[in-house]
Amino acid sequence: MNQQHADRDADGDVEKPEKAEGLRSREVTEGPERAPHRSMFRAMGYDDEDLASPMVGVANPAADITPCNVHLDDVADAAIEGVDDAGGMPIEFGTITISDAISMGTEGMKASLVSREVIADSVELVAFGERMDALVTVAGCDKNLPGMMMAAIRTDLPTVFLYGGSILPGEHGGREVTVQNVFEGVGTYAQGEMSREELDELERHACPGAGSCGGMFTANTMASISEALGLAPLGSASPPAEDEERYEVARRAGELVLDAVEADRKPSDILTRESFENAIALQVAMGGSTNAVLHLLALAAEADIDLSIDDFDDISRRTPKIANLQPGGTRVMKDLHDVGGVPVVVRRLVEAGLYHGDAMTVTGRTVSEELAELDLPADESIDVDFLRPVSDPFHEEGAIKVLKGNLAPDGAILKVTGEDAFHHEGPARVFENEEAAMKYVQEGRIESGDVIVIRNEGPRGGPGMREMLGVTAAVVGQGHEDDVAMVTDGRFSGATRGPMIGHAAPEAFVGGPLAALEDGDHVTIDIPDRSLDVDLTDEELEERLADREQPEPAYSGGVLAKYGQAFDSAANGAVTNPGVRRLD
């Protein structure tokens, strides 16, 4: 906090600084009738100079329940220092987080997507209720990031998004490892191909400190996308959590938000159709998480920008995959940071005409202007095995594929981490929830060719659309990365790899086609054709669905029941805000 004291005139009377016009915080800091309000602020150490300054909320989801967020108090402190030095009145407040990795594979994972909504709702409420002028939104674990960006869009206050940074990779057996390797190790152990002692050693070395999961999983994908959207400065996503550069980024965020206040530069001035196209181009070029599809649809809905699931496929078809980080590759965010971070990927896409260089950013400069300001290595000097030129990509098309067919009329999402021309046919093995499927896999009953179908895990059916890294990693860990597919109306972790298809819409709970499937039905998946079908006629599907009994909601009260009733389709971002555009 700013602890300087107001000056006094010759008579000893306090000369209070005048507050700038147009600041919303004047409603609680100006005039004799606000003396009680100022008294409350003074109890917290704020003085006249603070009260005359723009009030900047620093939303901080720090918590001891995940390494992604355990260090965020320090990150927030650096941002607060930047706000204070730039002449603002920083006010820190908290919100929740859920550890996706720790809740993974349990009933608790149903809380994950709900937490995105709670974070957005809570930050919006505090900013609204306390009449704040601006925000610095800090984020660590997966759903923190879209939740904070949703709040920024809703409040439409000058805002800088601040990522807490990713964890450094661990080391085991002479190779870099992350929590993805531990999840897959569980499957390898169940197969009898890893000893309990080796799994224990892997567990102890995979996560060496603070920060979000290190690969191009959901947190790092959304952090990269925050740069693409223009809500965070270029180059701010990649510095590791425990690197001093992360705290320099945080201090700059605090300073930058005051510049945004002075210029009255708001999310609505930054976000356009073009900025969302940039975000999708970056996602598919880097092999980002399928969860980004869900979150970008939700962010676009909040911003009242027309974006559909088909846009992801259109952009992916014309944008090559040029980065190969985990889970498809072996490298992590720290490796990308060492060669210049996200901006080196953006620069290649801009130069290839695949990215809108004239899109605005939170700095008040365009993407191209920001690239010119950054001290990036010359492109020809970057010679690494995980980043290629646009002219020589890993795949000619981007990593995200939108599949449609009689099993997913509104679409389903796949991230390609292996063969781009994948085609798979096989019998459905149908499970009503994740637990039943995991039991089947752990018992070693899966066979080559199987299509594991997990239903009633969608936004409303779960509720909460659980991520299923436990199941997918167990399948891969048992050696079935390429010959067993999975289809679900739930979600997958950003660390998932293999032919795993999620977000199938409409979901089974509301009568989507997955609800009609039976064991043994012949399912066909074809990536080049973008198709997901079962060998049944429309009439057969309709007859089965007509005979189906609507399942009871999993929860009759509490937060899961409340948000479960509010969730829209995954094809529209699983939004809950009643004021946004809904899927027809």
Coordinates of C-alpha atoms in Angstrom, one line a residue:
M1 CA 0.0 0.0 0.0
N2 CA 1.0 3.6 -0.6
Q3 CA 1.9 4.9 2.9
Q4 CA 2.8 8.5 2.0
H5 CA 1.0 11.2 3.9
A6 CA -0.9 14.1 2.4
D7 CA 0.8 17.5 2.5
R8 CA -0.5 20.3 4.8
D9 CA -1.0 24.0 4.0
A10 CA 0.4 26.9 6.1
D11 CA -2.5 26.7 8.5
G12 CA -2.0 23.0 9.1
D13 CA -5.1 22.0 7.2
V14 CA -4.9 18.8 5.2
E15 CA -4.6 19.4 1.4
K16 CA -6.3 16.3 0.0
P17 CA -5.3 15.4 -3.5
E18 CA -8.0 15.6 -6.1
K19 CA -9.2 12.4 -7.7
A20 CA -9.3 12.1 -11.4
E21 CA -12.7 12.6 -13.1
G22 CA -14.5 9.5 -14.5
L23 CA -13.2 7.0 -11.9
R24 CA -15.9 4.7 -10.6
S25 CA -14.2 4.6 -7.2
R26 CA -15.1 8.2 -6.6
E27 CA -18.5 6.7 -5.6
V28 CA -16.9 5.4 -2.4
T29 CA -14.0 7.8 -1.8
E30 CA -15.3 11.3 -2.6
G31 CA -17.5 13.8 -0.6
P32 CA -18.4 14.3 3.1
E33 CA -21.1 11.6 2.9
R34 CA -18.3 9.0 2.2
A35 CA -16.5 9.7 5.4
P36 CA -17.5 6.3 6.8
H37 CA -16.3 4.6 3.7
R38 CA -12.9 6.4 3.9
S39 CA -12.7 5.5 7.6
M40 CA -12.8 1.8 6.6
F41 CA -10.1 2.3 4.1
R42 CA -7.9 4.2 6.7
A43 CA -8.3 1.2 9.0
M44 CA -6.4 -0.8 6.4
G45 CA -3.5 1.8 6.1
Y46 CA -4.7 3.7 3.1
D47 CA -4.1 7.5 3.1
D48 CA -5.3 10.5 1.2
E49 CA -3.0 9.9 -1.7
D50 CA -4.3 6.4 -2.1
L51 CA -7.9 7.5 -1.9
A52 CA -7.2 10.0 -4.7
S53 CA -5.7 7.3 -6.9
P54 CA -7.3 4.8 -9.3
M55 CA -8.5 1.8 -7.3
V56 CA -7.0 -1.3 -8.8
G57 CA -8.2 -4.7 -7.6
V58 CA -5.6 -7.5 -7.6
A59 CA -7.6 -10.7 -7.8
N60 CA -5.5 -13.5 -6.3
P61 CA -6.5 -17.2 -6.2
A62 CA -3.4 -18.2 -4.1
A63 CA -3.9 -21.5 -2.2
D64 CA -1.9 -24.3 -0.7
I65 CA -4.0 -27.0 -2.6
T66 CA -2.0 -27.0 -5.8
P67 CA 1.6 -26.1 -6.8
C68 CA 0.1 -24.0 -9.6
N69 CA -1.1 -21.5 -7.0
V70 CA 1.1 -22.0 -4.0
H71 CA 3.4 -19.1 -5.0
L72 CA 0.7 -16.6 -6.2
D73 CA 0.9 -14.4 -3.1
D74 CA 4.5 -13.5 -4.1
V75 CA 3.4 -12.9 -7.7
A76 CA 0.5 -10.7 -6.5
D77 CA 2.9 -8.8 -4.2
A78 CA 5.1 -7.9 -7.2
A79 CA 2.0 -6.7 -9.1
I80 CA 0.9 -4.7 -6.1
E81 CA 4.3 -3.1 -6.0
G82 CA 4.0 -2.2 -9.7
V83 CA 0.5 -0.7 -9.1
D84 CA 1.7 1.4 -6.1
D85 CA 4.8 2.6 -7.9
A86 CA 2.7 3.7 -10.9
G87 CA 0.4 5.8 -8.7
G88 CA -2.5 3.4 -8.1
M89 CA -4.3 2.2 -5.0
P90 CA -3.9 -1.6 -5.0
I91 CA -6.5 -3.6 -3.3
E92 CA -5.9 -7.4 -3.1
F93 CA -8.7 -9.8 -2.8
G94 CA -9.0 -13.6 -3.0
T95 CA -11.0 -16.2 -4.9
I96 CA -11.0 -19.9 -5.2
T97 CA -9.1 -22.5 -7.1
I98 CA -9.5 -26.3 -7.7
S99 CA -6.4 -28.4 -8.3
D100 CA -7.3 -30.3 -11.5
A101 CA -4.4 -32.8 -11.1
I102 CA -5.3 -33.6 -7.5
S103 CA -9.1 -33.9 -8.2
M104 CA -8.4 -35.9 -11.4
G105 CA -10.1 -39.3 -11.4
T106 CA -12.3 -38.6 -8.4
E107 CA -15.8 -37.3 -8.0
G108 CA -14.2 -34.0 -7.0
M109 CA -13.2 -33.3 -10.6
K110 CA -16.8 -32.3 -11.2
A111 CA -15.9 -29.1 -9.4
S112 CA -13.3 -28.1 -11.9
L113 CA -15.4 -26.5 -14.6
V114 CA -17.8 -25.1 -12.0
S115 CA -14.8 -23.3 -10.5
R116 CA -14.3 -21.4 -13.7
E117 CA -17.7 -19.9 -13.3
V118 CA -17.3 -19.3 -9.5
I119 CA -14.0 -17.4 -10.2
A120 CA -15.6 -15.3 -12.9
D121 CA -18.7 -14.6 -10.7
S122 CA -16.7 -13.8 -7.6
V123 CA -14.2 -11.4 -9.3
E124 CA -17.1 -9.7 -11.1
L125 CA -18.9 -9.3 -7.8
V126 CA -16.0 -7.8 -5.9
A127 CA -15.1 -5.4 -8.7
F128 CA -18.8 -4.4 -9.0
G129 CA -19.5 -4.2 -5.3
E130 CA -16.4 -2.2 -4.3
R131 CA -16.6 0.1 -7.3
M132 CA -13.1 -0.6 -8.5
D133 CA -11.5 1.2 -11.5
A134 CA -9.3 -1.5 -12.9
L135 CA -8.1 -5.1 -12.3
V136 CA -5.0 -7.2 -12.4
T137 CA -6.2 -10.8 -12.6
V138 CA -3.7 -13.4 -11.4
A139 CA -4.1 -17.0 -12.4
G140 CA -2.3 -20.3 -11.8
C141 CA -4.3 -23.6 -12.2
D142 CA -6.3 -24.4 -15.4
K143 CA -9.7 -22.9 -14.7
N144 CA -8.2 -19.8 -13.1
L145 CA -7.2 -18.5 -16.4
P146 CA -10.5 -18.5 -18.4
G147 CA -12.4 -17.5 -15.2
M148 CA -10.2 -14.4 -14.7
M149 CA -10.5 -13.5 -18.4
M150 CA -14.3 -13.9 -18.3
A151 CA -14.4 -11.6 -15.3
A152 CA -12.4 -9.0 -17.1
I153 CA -14.8 -9.1 -20.1
R154 CA -17.9 -8.9 -17.9
T155 CA -16.6 -5.9 -15.8
D156 CA -15.0 -4.3 -18.9
L157 CA -12.6 -2.5 -16.6
P158 CA -9.1 -1.7 -17.7
T159 CA -7.4 -5.1 -16.9
V160 CA -4.1 -6.8 -17.3
F161 CA -4.1 -10.6 -17.1
L162 CA -1.2 -12.0 -15.1
Y163 CA -0.2 -15.7 -15.3
G164 CA 1.7 -17.2 -12.4
G165 CA 4.0 -19.2 -14.6
S166 CA 4.7 -22.9 -15.1
I167 CA 6.6 -25.5 -13.1
L168 CA 10.1 -26.6 -14.1
P169 CA 10.3 -30.1 -15.4
G170 CA 11.4 -32.9 -13.1
E171 CA 14.1 -35.4 -14.0
H172 CA 13.9 -39.1 -13.9
G173 CA 15.9 -41.8 -15.6
G174 CA 17.9 -39.1 -17.5
R175 CA 14.8 -37.5 -19.1
E176 CA 12.6 -34.5 -18.4
V177 CA 9.3 -35.6 -16.8
T178 CA 6.0 -34.0 -15.8
V179 CA 2.9 -35.1 -14.0
Q180 CA 1.7 -36.5 -17.3
N181 CA 4.4 -39.1 -17.1
V182 CA 3.2 -40.1 -13.6
F183 CA -0.4 -40.5 -14.8
E184 CA 0.8 -42.7 -17.6
G185 CA 3.0 -44.6 -15.2
V186 CA 0.0 -45.7 -13.3
G187 CA -1.2 -47.5 -16.5
T188 CA 2.2 -49.0 -17.1
Y189 CA 2.4 -50.2 -13.5
A190 CA -1.1 -51.8 -13.8
Q191 CA 0.1 -53.6 -17.0
G192 CA 3.0 -55.0 -14.9
E193 CA 5.6 -53.2 -17.0
M194 CA 6.8 -50.8 -14.2
S195 CA 7.7 -51.7 -10.7
R196 CA 6.1 -50.1 -7.7
E197 CA 9.5 -48.7 -6.7
E198 CA 10.0 -47.1 -10.1
L199 CA 6.6 -45.5 -10.0
D200 CA 7.4 -44.2 -6.5
E201 CA 10.6 -42.6 -7.8
L202 CA 8.8 -41.1 -10.8
E203 CA 6.2 -39.6 -8.4
R204 CA 8.9 -38.1 -6.2
H205 CA 10.7 -36.3 -9.1
A206 CA 8.0 -35.2 -11.6
C207 CA 6.9 -32.0 -9.8
P208 CA 10.0 -30.2 -8.3
G209 CA 8.4 -27.0 -7.2
A210 CA 5.8 -24.2 -7.7
G211 CA 4.0 -23.5 -10.9
S212 CA 1.4 -24.9 -13.3
C213 CA 1.9 -28.1 -15.2
G214 CA 4.9 -27.7 -17.5
G215 CA 3.7 -29.0 -20.9
M216 CA 1.4 -27.4 -23.4
F217 CA -1.5 -28.5 -21.2
T218 CA -4.5 -26.3 -20.3
A219 CA -2.8 -23.7 -18.1
N220 CA 0.1 -23.0 -20.5
T221 CA -2.3 -23.1 -23.5
M222 CA -4.6 -20.5 -21.9
A223 CA -1.6 -18.4 -20.8
S224 CA -0.4 -18.4 -24.4
I225 CA -3.9 -17.6 -25.6
S226 CA -4.0 -14.6 -23.2
E227 CA -1.2 -13.1 -25.2
A228 CA -3.0 -13.9 -28.5
L229 CA -6.2 -12.3 -27.3
G230 CA -4.3 -9.2 -26.3
L231 CA -5.3 -9.4 -22.6
A232 CA -1.7 -10.0 -21.5
P233 CA 1.5 -8.5 -22.9
L234 CA 3.4 -10.5 -25.5
G235 CA 6.1 -12.5 -23.8
S236 CA 4.4 -12.7 -20.4
A237 CA 3.3 -16.4 -20.5
S238 CA 6.5 -18.3 -20.6
P239 CA 8.8 -17.2 -17.7
P240 CA 8.8 -20.0 -15.2
A241 CA 7.0 -19.6 -11.9
E242 CA 10.1 -19.5 -9.8
D243 CA 12.2 -17.4 -12.1
E244 CA 12.9 -13.7 -11.2
E245 CA 11.7 -12.8 -14.7
R246 CA 8.2 -14.0 -13.6
Y247 CA 8.2 -11.3 -10.9
E248 CA 9.4 -8.7 -13.4
V249 CA 6.4 -9.6 -15.5
A250 CA 4.2 -9.2 -12.5
R251 CA 5.6 -5.7 -11.6
R252 CA 5.1 -4.6 -15.2
A253 CA 1.5 -5.8 -15.1
G254 CA 0.9 -3.6 -12.2
E255 CA 2.4 -0.6 -13.9
L256 CA 0.7 -1.3 -17.2
V257 CA -2.8 -1.4 -15.7
L258 CA -2.4 2.3 -14.7
D259 CA -1.5 3.1 -18.3
A260 CA -4.7 1.3 -19.3
V261 CA -6.7 3.3 -16.8
E262 CA -5.2 6.6 -18.1
A263 CA -6.0 5.6 -21.7
D264 CA -9.4 4.1 -20.7
R265 CA -8.3 0.9 -22.5
K266 CA -10.8 -1.8 -21.7
P267 CA -11.2 -5.5 -22.9
S268 CA -14.0 -4.3 -25.2
D269 CA -11.4 -2.1 -27.0
I270 CA -9.1 -5.0 -27.4
L271 CA -11.2 -8.1 -28.1
T272 CA -12.4 -8.5 -31.7
R273 CA -13.2 -11.3 -34.0
E274 CA -9.6 -11.1 -35.3
S275 CA -8.2 -11.5 -31.8
F276 CA -10.2 -14.7 -31.3
E277 CA -9.0 -15.9 -34.7
N278 CA -5.4 -15.2 -33.5
A279 CA -6.1 -17.2 -30.4
I280 CA -7.3 -20.2 -32.3
A281 CA -4.4 -20.0 -34.8
L282 CA -1.9 -20.0 -31.9
Q283 CA -3.7 -22.9 -30.2
V284 CA -3.7 -25.2 -33.2
A285 CA -0.2 -24.2 -34.3
M286 CA 1.2 -25.1 -30.8
G287 CA -0.8 -28.2 -30.2
G288 CA -2.7 -26.6 -27.3
S289 CA -5.3 -28.2 -25.1
T290 CA -8.8 -29.2 -26.3
N291 CA -10.0 -27.3 -23.2
A292 CA -9.1 -24.0 -25.0
V293 CA -12.0 -24.7 -27.4
L294 CA -14.5 -24.7 -24.5
H295 CA -12.9 -21.7 -22.9
L296 CA -12.6 -19.6 -26.1
L297 CA -16.2 -20.2 -26.9
A298 CA -17.2 -19.1 -23.5
L299 CA -15.0 -16.0 -23.7
A300 CA -16.4 -15.1 -27.0
A301 CA -19.9 -15.5 -25.7
E302 CA -19.1 -13.1 -22.8
A303 CA -17.6 -10.6 -25.3
D304 CA -20.6 -10.9 -27.6
I305 CA -18.4 -12.0 -30.5
D306 CA -19.7 -14.5 -33.0
L307 CA -17.6 -17.6 -32.7
S308 CA -18.6 -21.2 -33.3
I309 CA -17.1 -24.6 -33.0
D310 CA -16.7 -24.8 -36.8
D311 CA -14.4 -21.8 -36.7
F312 CA -11.8 -23.9 -34.9
D313 CA -11.8 -26.5 -37.7
D314 CA -11.7 -23.9 -40.4
I315 CA -8.7 -22.2 -38.9
S316 CA -7.0 -25.5 -38.0
R317 CA -7.3 -26.6 -41.7
R318 CA -5.3 -23.6 -42.9
T319 CA -2.8 -23.3 -40.0
P320 CA 0.0 -25.9 -39.7
K321 CA 1.2 -27.3 -36.5
I322 CA 4.7 -25.9 -36.0
A323 CA 5.4 -26.5 -32.3
N324 CA 5.7 -29.9 -30.6
L325 CA 5.6 -29.7 -26.8
Q326 CA 4.2 -32.2 -24.3
P327 CA 1.9 -34.1 -24.5
G328 CA 2.6 -34.8 -28.1
G329 CA 6.3 -34.1 -27.8
T330 CA 8.8 -34.2 -25.0
R331 CA 9.6 -30.5 -24.3
V332 CA 7.9 -28.1 -21.9
M333 CA 7.1 -24.4 -21.6
K334 CA 10.5 -23.6 -20.1
D335 CA 12.2 -24.9 -23.3
L336 CA 10.0 -22.5 -25.4
H337 CA 10.9 -19.7 -23.1
D338 CA 14.6 -20.3 -23.6
V339 CA 14.2 -19.5 -27.3
G340 CA 11.9 -16.4 -26.9
G341 CA 8.6 -17.8 -25.7
V342 CA 5.2 -17.5 -27.4
P343 CA 6.2 -14.4 -29.5
V344 CA 8.5 -16.5 -31.6
V345 CA 5.6 -18.6 -32.7
V346 CA 3.4 -15.5 -33.2
R347 CA 6.1 -13.9 -35.3
R348 CA 6.2 -17.0 -37.7
L349 CA 2.4 -17.0 -38.0
V350 CA 2.3 -13.2 -38.7
E351 CA 5.0 -13.4 -41.3
A352 CA 3.1 -16.3 -43.0
G353 CA -0.2 -14.3 -43.1
L354 CA -1.9 -16.7 -40.7
Y355 CA -2.2 -14.2 -37.8
H356 CA -3.7 -10.7 -37.6
G357 CA -0.7 -8.5 -36.8
D358 CA -2.9 -5.4 -36.6
A359 CA -4.9 -6.7 -33.7
M360 CA -4.8 -4.5 -30.6
T361 CA -3.1 -5.5 -27.3
V362 CA -3.4 -4.4 -23.7
T363 CA -0.3 -2.2 -24.2
G364 CA -2.2 0.0 -26.7
R365 CA 0.1 -1.2 -29.5
T366 CA -0.7 -3.8 -32.1
V367 CA 0.7 -7.3 -32.2
S368 CA 3.2 -6.3 -35.0
E369 CA 4.2 -3.2 -33.0
E370 CA 4.8 -5.3 -29.9
L371 CA 6.9 -7.8 -31.9
A372 CA 9.1 -5.0 -33.1
E373 CA 9.6 -3.8 -29.5
L374 CA 10.6 -7.2 -28.1
D375 CA 14.2 -8.3 -28.0
L376 CA 13.7 -11.7 -29.7
P377 CA 16.4 -13.9 -31.2
A378 CA 16.7 -13.8 -34.9
D379 CA 14.4 -16.4 -36.4
E380 CA 17.1 -18.2 -38.4
S381 CA 19.1 -18.6 -35.1
I382 CA 16.4 -20.7 -33.5
D383 CA 17.4 -24.3 -34.1
V384 CA 15.5 -26.6 -31.8
D385 CA 13.7 -29.9 -32.3
F386 CA 10.3 -28.8 -31.0
L387 CA 9.7 -25.7 -33.2
R388 CA 9.6 -25.6 -37.0
P389 CA 9.1 -23.0 -39.7
V390 CA 5.7 -22.7 -41.2
S391 CA 7.1 -24.0 -44.5
D392 CA 8.3 -27.2 -42.8
P393 CA 5.7 -28.0 -40.1
F394 CA 5.1 -31.1 -38.0
H395 CA 1.7 -31.4 -39.6
E396 CA 0.2 -29.4 -42.5
E397 CA -2.9 -28.8 -40.5
G398 CA -3.3 -27.6 -36.9
A399 CA -3.7 -30.0 -34.0
I400 CA -7.4 -29.4 -33.2
K401 CA -10.0 -31.3 -35.2
V402 CA -13.8 -30.9 -35.0
L403 CA -15.6 -34.1 -35.7
K404 CA -19.3 -34.4 -36.6
G405 CA -21.6 -37.2 -37.4
N406 CA -24.6 -39.1 -36.0
L407 CA -22.8 -39.5 -32.7
A408 CA -22.1 -35.8 -32.3
P409 CA -24.3 -33.6 -34.6
D410 CA -23.1 -30.4 -32.8
G411 CA -19.5 -31.5 -32.8
A412 CA -16.8 -33.2 -30.8
I413 CA -13.2 -32.2 -30.3
L414 CA -9.9 -34.1 -30.8
K415 CA -6.3 -33.0 -30.4
V416 CA -4.0 -34.8 -32.7
T417 CA -0.8 -35.9 -30.9
G418 CA 0.1 -38.7 -33.3
E419 CA -0.9 -39.7 -36.8
D420 CA -2.8 -36.9 -38.6
A421 CA -4.6 -39.2 -41.0
F422 CA -6.0 -41.5 -38.2
H423 CA -8.9 -43.8 -39.0
H424 CA -10.4 -46.2 -36.5
E425 CA -13.2 -48.6 -36.5
G426 CA -14.3 -50.9 -33.6
P427 CA -16.9 -52.0 -31.1
A428 CA -18.2 -49.6 -28.5
R429 CA -17.5 -50.4 -24.9
V430 CA -20.1 -48.3 -23.1
F431 CA -19.8 -46.9 -19.6
E432 CA -22.2 -44.7 -17.7
N433 CA -19.4 -42.8 -15.8
E434 CA -15.6 -42.5 -15.6
E435 CA -15.2 -44.8 -12.6
A436 CA -16.7 -47.8 -14.4
A437 CA -14.4 -47.2 -17.4
M438 CA -11.3 -46.8 -15.2
K439 CA -12.1 -50.1 -13.5
Y440 CA -12.4 -51.8 -16.9
V441 CA -9.1 -50.4 -18.1
Q442 CA -7.3 -51.1 -14.8
E443 CA -8.4 -54.8 -15.0
G444 CA -6.6 -55.1 -18.3
R445 CA -9.8 -55.9 -20.3
I446 CA -9.3 -53.4 -23.1
E447 CA -8.5 -54.9 -26.5
S448 CA -7.0 -53.5 -29.7
G449 CA -9.8 -51.8 -31.7
D450 CA -12.0 -50.9 -28.8
V451 CA -13.9 -47.6 -28.7
I452 CA -14.4 -46.8 -25.0
V453 CA -17.5 -44.6 -24.6
I454 CA -18.0 -42.7 -21.4
R455 CA -21.3 -40.9 -21.2
N456 CA -23.3 -38.8 -18.7
E457 CA -20.1 -36.8 -18.0
G458 CA -21.2 -33.6 -19.9
P459 CA -21.7 -30.1 -18.5
R460 CA -25.2 -31.0 -17.2
G461 CA -24.9 -34.7 -16.8
G462 CA -21.8 -34.8 -14.7
P463 CA -22.4 -32.2 -13.8
G464 CA -19.3 -30.3 -14.5
M465 CA -17.8 -32.2 -17.5
R466 CA -14.9 -34.0 -15.8
E467 CA -11.5 -34.3 -17.3
M468 CA -10.4 -37.9 -17.7
L469 CA -6.6 -37.9 -17.7
G470 CA -6.6 -40.9 -15.4
V471 CA -8.4 -43.1 -17.9
T472 CA -6.7 -41.9 -21.0
A473 CA -3.2 -42.1 -19.4
A474 CA -4.0 -45.6 -18.2
V475 CA -4.9 -46.6 -21.7
V476 CA -1.7 -45.1 -23.1
G477 CA 0.4 -46.5 -20.3
Q478 CA -0.8 -50.0 -21.2
G479 CA 0.5 -49.6 -24.7
H480 CA -2.8 -48.7 -26.5
E481 CA -2.0 -45.1 -27.6
D482 CA -2.8 -45.8 -31.3
D483 CA -5.2 -48.8 -31.3
V484 CA -7.8 -47.9 -28.7
A485 CA -10.0 -44.8 -29.1
M486 CA -12.3 -43.0 -26.6
V487 CA -15.4 -40.9 -27.0
T488 CA -17.1 -39.0 -24.3
D489 CA -19.3 -36.0 -23.6
G490 CA -16.9 -35.1 -20.9
R491 CA -13.5 -33.4 -21.3
F492 CA -9.9 -34.4 -21.4
S493 CA -6.9 -32.9 -19.7
G494 CA -4.4 -30.9 -21.7
A495 CA -2.0 -33.7 -20.9
T496 CA -4.1 -36.3 -22.7
R497 CA -2.7 -37.9 -25.9
G498 CA -3.9 -40.4 -28.4
P499 CA -7.3 -40.7 -30.2
M500 CA -9.4 -39.3 -27.4
I501 CA -12.5 -37.5 -28.5
G502 CA -14.3 -35.2 -26.0
H503 CA -17.0 -32.6 -25.8
A504 CA -19.5 -34.8 -27.8
A505 CA -22.6 -32.6 -28.2
P506 CA -25.4 -32.8 -27.5
E507 CA -24.5 -34.7 -24.4
A508 CA -26.1 -37.9 -23.3
F509 CA -27.9 -36.5 -20.3
V510 CA -30.0 -34.2 -22.5
G511 CA -30.8 -36.9 -25.0
G512 CA -27.7 -36.7 -27.3
P513 CA -26.9 -39.7 -29.5
L514 CA -24.3 -41.1 -27.0
A515 CA -27.3 -42.0 -24.9
A516 CA -28.4 -44.5 -27.5
L517 CA -25.2 -46.5 -27.8
E518 CA -25.0 -50.1 -26.7
D519 CA -22.0 -52.4 -26.2
G520 CA -20.8 -53.8 -29.5
D521 CA -22.2 -51.0 -31.7
H522 CA -19.7 -50.4 -34.6
V523 CA -18.2 -46.9 -34.3
T524 CA -16.1 -45.2 -37.0
I525 CA -13.7 -42.3 -36.4
D526 CA -12.1 -40.7 -39.4
I527 CA -9.9 -37.6 -38.9
P528 CA -9.4 -36.6 -42.6
D529 CA -13.2 -36.8 -43.1
R530 CA -13.8 -35.1 -39.7
S531 CA -16.5 -37.8 -38.9
L532 CA -17.7 -39.6 -35.8
D533 CA -20.4 -42.1 -36.5
V534 CA -22.1 -45.3 -35.3
D535 CA -23.4 -47.9 -37.7
L536 CA -27.0 -47.2 -37.0
T537 CA -29.7 -45.5 -39.0
D538 CA -31.4 -42.3 -37.9
E539 CA -34.5 -44.3 -37.2
E540 CA -32.7 -46.8 -35.0
L541 CA -31.1 -44.0 -33.0
E542 CA -34.5 -42.3 -32.6
E543 CA -36.2 -45.6 -31.5
R544 CA -33.5 -46.2 -28.9
L545 CA -33.6 -42.6 -27.6
A546 CA -37.4 -42.8 -27.4
D547 CA -37.1 -45.9 -25.1
R548 CA -34.5 -44.2 -22.9
E549 CA -35.4 -43.1 -19.4
Q550 CA -34.2 -39.7 -18.5
P551 CA -31.6 -40.1 -15.7
E552 CA -32.1 -38.2 -12.5
P553 CA -29.7 -35.3 -11.8
A554 CA -26.7 -36.5 -9.8
Y555 CA -27.1 -33.8 -7.2
S556 CA -30.3 -32.3 -5.8
G557 CA -28.8 -29.4 -3.9
G558 CA -25.7 -27.3 -3.4
V559 CA -23.3 -25.7 -5.8
L560 CA -23.1 -28.7 -8.2
A561 CA -26.9 -28.8 -8.6
K562 CA -27.1 -25.0 -9.1
Y563 CA -24.4 -24.8 -11.8
G564 CA -25.4 -28.1 -13.3
Q565 CA -28.8 -26.7 -14.1
A566 CA -27.2 -23.5 -15.6
F567 CA -24.6 -25.1 -17.9
D568 CA -25.2 -24.7 -21.6
S569 CA -23.9 -27.2 -24.3
A570 CA -20.2 -27.8 -24.6
A571 CA -20.6 -26.7 -28.2
N572 CA -21.3 -23.2 -26.9
G573 CA -18.5 -23.2 -24.2
A574 CA -20.6 -24.6 -21.4
V575 CA -21.6 -21.1 -20.3
T576 CA -23.7 -20.3 -17.3
N577 CA -24.1 -16.6 -17.7
P578 CA -27.8 -16.0 -18.6
G579 CA -27.0 -12.9 -20.5
V580 CA -24.8 -14.5 -23.2
R581 CA -25.7 -16.0 -26.6
R582 CA -26.8 -19.6 -26.3
L583 CA -26.7 -22.4 -28.8
D584 CA -29.9 -22.7 -30.8

